[in-house]
mmCIF file with all atom_site columns, C-alpha atoms in Angstrom:
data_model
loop_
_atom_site.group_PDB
_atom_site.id
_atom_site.type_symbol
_atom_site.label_atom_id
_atom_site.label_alt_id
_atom_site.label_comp_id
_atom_site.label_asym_id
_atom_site.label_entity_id
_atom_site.label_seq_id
_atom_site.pdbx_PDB_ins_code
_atom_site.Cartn_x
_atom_site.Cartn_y
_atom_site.Cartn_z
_atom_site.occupancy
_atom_site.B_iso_or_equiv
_atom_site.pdbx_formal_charge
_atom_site.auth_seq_id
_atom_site.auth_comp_id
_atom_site.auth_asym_id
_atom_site.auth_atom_id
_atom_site.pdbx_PDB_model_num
ATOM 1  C CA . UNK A 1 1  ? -26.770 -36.891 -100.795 1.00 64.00 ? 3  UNK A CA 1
ATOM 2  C CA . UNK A 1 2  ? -29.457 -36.942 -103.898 1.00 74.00 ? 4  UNK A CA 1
ATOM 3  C CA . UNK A 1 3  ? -32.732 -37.808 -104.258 1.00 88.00 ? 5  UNK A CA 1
ATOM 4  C CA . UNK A 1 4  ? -34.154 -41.122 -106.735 1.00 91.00 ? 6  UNK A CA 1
ATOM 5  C CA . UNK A 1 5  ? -37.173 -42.568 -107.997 1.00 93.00 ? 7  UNK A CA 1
ATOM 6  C CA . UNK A 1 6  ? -36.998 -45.630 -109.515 1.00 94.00 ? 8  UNK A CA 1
ATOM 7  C CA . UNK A 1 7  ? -40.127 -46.199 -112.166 1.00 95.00 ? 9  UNK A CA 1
ATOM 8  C CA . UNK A 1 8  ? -41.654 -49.198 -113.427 1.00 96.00 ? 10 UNK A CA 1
ATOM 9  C CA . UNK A 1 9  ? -41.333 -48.644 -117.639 1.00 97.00 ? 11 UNK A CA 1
ATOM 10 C CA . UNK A 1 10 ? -42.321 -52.111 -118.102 1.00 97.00 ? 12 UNK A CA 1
ATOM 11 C CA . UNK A 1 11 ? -45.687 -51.199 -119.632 1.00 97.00 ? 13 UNK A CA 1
ATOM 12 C CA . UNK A 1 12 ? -44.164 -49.118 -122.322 1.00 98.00 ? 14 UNK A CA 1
ATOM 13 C CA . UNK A 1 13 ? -41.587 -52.123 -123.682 1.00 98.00 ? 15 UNK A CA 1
ATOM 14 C CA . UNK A 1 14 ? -43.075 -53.118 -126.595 1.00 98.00 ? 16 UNK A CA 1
ATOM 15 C CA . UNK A 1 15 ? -43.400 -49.562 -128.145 1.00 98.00 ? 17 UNK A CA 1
ATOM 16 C CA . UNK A 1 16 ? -41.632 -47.707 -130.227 1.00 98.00 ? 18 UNK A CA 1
ATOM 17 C CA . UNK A 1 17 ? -40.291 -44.078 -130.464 1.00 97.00 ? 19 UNK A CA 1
ATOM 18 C CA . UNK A 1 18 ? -40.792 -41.499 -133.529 1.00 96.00 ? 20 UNK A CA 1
ATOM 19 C CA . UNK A 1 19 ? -37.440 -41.873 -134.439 1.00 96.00 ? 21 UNK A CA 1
ATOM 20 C CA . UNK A 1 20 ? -38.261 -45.485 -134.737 1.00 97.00 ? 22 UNK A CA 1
ATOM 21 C CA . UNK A 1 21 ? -36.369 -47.281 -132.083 1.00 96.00 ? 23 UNK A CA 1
ATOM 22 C CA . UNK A 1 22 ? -38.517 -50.219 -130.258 1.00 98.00 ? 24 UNK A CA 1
ATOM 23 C CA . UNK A 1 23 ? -38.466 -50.159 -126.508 1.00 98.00 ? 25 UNK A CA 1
ATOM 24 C CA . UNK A 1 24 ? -37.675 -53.567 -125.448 1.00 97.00 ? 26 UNK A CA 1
ATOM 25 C CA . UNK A 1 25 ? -36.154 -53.056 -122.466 1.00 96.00 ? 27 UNK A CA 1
ATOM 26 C CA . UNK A 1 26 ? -35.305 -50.804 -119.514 1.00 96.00 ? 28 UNK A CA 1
ATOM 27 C CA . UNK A 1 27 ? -31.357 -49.794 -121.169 1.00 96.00 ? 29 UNK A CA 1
ATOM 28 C CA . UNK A 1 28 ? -33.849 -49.184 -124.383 1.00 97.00 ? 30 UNK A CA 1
ATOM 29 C CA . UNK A 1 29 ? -35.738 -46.838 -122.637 1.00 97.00 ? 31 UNK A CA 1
ATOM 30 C CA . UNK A 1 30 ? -32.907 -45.213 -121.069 1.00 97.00 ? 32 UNK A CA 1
ATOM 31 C CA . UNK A 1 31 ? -31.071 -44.816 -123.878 1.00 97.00 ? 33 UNK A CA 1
ATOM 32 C CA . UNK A 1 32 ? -34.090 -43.427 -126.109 1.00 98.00 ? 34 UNK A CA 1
ATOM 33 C CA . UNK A 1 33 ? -35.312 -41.454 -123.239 1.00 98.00 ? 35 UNK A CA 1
ATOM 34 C CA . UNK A 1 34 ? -31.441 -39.602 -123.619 1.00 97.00 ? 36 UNK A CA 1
ATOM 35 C CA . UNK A 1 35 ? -30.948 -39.417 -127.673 1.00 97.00 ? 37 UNK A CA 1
ATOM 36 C CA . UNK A 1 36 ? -34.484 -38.221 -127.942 1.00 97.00 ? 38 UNK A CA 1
ATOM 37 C CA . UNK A 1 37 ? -36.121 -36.358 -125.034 1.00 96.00 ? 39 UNK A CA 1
ATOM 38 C CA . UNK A 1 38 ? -33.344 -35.554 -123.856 1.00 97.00 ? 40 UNK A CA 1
ATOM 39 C CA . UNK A 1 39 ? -33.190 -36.775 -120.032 1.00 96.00 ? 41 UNK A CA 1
ATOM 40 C CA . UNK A 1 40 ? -30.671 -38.682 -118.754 1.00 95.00 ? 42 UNK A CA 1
ATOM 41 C CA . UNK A 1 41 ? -31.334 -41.757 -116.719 1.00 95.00 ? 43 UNK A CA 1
ATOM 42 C CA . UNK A 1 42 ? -29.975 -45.198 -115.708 1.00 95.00 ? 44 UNK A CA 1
ATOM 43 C CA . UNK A 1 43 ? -31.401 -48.724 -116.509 1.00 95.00 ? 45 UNK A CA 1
ATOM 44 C CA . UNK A 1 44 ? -32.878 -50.554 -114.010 1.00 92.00 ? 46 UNK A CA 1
ATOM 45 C CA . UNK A 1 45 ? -30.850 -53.358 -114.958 1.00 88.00 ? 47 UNK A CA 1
ATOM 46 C CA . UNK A 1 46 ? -27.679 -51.978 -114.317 1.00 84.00 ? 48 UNK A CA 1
ATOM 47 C CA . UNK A 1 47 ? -28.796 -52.482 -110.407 1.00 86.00 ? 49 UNK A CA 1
ATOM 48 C CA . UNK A 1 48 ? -30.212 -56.130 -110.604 1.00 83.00 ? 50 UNK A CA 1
ATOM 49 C CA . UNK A 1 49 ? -32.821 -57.739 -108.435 1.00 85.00 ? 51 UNK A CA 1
ATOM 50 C CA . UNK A 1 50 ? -36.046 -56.589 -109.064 1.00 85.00 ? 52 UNK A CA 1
ATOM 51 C CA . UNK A 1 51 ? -34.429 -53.587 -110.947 1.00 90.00 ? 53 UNK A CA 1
ATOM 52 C CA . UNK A 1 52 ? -34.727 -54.624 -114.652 1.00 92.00 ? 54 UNK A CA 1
ATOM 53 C CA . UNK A 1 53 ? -38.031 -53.214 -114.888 1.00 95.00 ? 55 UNK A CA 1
ATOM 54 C CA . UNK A 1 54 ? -36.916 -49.805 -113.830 1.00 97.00 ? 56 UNK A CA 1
ATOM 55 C CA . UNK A 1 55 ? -35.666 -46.351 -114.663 1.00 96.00 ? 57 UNK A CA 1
ATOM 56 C CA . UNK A 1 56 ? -33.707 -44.708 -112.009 1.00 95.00 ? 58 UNK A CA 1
ATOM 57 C CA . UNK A 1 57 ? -33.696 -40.628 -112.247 1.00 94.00 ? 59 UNK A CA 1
ATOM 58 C CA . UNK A 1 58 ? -31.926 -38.274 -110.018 1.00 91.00 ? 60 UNK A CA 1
ATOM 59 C CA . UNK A 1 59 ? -33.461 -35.109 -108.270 1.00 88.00 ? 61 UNK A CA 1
ATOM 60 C CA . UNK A 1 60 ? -30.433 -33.717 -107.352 1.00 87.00 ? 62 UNK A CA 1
ATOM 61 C CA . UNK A 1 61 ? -31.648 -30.179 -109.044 1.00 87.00 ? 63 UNK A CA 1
ATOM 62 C CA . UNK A 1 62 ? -33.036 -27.035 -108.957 1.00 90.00 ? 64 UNK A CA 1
ATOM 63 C CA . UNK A 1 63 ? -37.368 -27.616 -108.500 1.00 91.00 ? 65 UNK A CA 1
ATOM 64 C CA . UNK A 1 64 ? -37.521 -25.821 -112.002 1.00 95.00 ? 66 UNK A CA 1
ATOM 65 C CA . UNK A 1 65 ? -34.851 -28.364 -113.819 1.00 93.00 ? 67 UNK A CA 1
ATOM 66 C CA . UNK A 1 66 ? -37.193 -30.888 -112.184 1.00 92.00 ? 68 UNK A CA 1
ATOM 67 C CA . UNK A 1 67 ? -40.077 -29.411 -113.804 1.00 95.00 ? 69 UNK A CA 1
ATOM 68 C CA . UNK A 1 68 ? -38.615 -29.069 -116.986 1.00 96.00 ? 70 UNK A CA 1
ATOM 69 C CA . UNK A 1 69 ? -37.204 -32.642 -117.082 1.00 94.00 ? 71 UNK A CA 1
ATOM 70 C CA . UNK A 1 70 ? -40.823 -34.687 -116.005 1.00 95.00 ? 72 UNK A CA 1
ATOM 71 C CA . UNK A 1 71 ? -42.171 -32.582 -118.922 1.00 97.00 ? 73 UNK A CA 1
ATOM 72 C CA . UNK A 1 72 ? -39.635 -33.973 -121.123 1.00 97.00 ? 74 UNK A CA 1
ATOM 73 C CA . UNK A 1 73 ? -40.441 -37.554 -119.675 1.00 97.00 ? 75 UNK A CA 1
ATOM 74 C CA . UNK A 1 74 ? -44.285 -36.942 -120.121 1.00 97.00 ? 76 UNK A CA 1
ATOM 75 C CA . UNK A 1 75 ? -43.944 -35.505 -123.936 1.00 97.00 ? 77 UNK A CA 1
ATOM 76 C CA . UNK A 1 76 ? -41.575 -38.271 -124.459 1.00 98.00 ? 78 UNK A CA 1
ATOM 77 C CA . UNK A 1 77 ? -44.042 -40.925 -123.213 1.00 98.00 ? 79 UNK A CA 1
ATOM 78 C CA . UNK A 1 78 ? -46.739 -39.687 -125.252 1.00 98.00 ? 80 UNK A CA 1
ATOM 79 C CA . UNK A 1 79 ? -44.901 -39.547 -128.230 1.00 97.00 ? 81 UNK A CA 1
ATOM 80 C CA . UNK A 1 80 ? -44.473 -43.254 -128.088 1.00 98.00 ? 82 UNK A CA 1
ATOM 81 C CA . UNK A 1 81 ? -46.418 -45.637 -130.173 1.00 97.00 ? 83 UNK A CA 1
#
């Protein structure tokens, strides 16, 4: 089996990332989260329902890829504007 969490990004459509791509969605955020932090994760959307809001990650690691992969998430929220 793996482990998921499945985030609300809702309140960070709207912005947009230093490369310059605007976060409109949950796909946008996945997608920007990949090309530039460099996490992968999967839209919301693709899961329907209540899901479009959403980012689901996997924790199907080791604790320290885990680590190193929220910091990635956190740096690459705080880089948005």
């Amino acid at each position: 089996g793996a482990f998921y969490v499945f985030p609300d990004v809702s309140g960070l459509f709207g912005k947009t990332t230093p490369k310059g791509t605007r976060i409109k969605d949950s796909a946008d955020f996945a997608m920007a989260l990949l090309e530039e932090g460099h996490v992968a994760g999967v839209s919301g959307e693709e899961f329907g329902g209540c899901g479009k809001n959403h980012l689901r990650l996997s924790f199907a690691c080791s604790e320290g890829e885990i680590r190193k992969g929220m910091e990635r998430v956190a740096g690459f929220v705080k880089s948005l504007r």
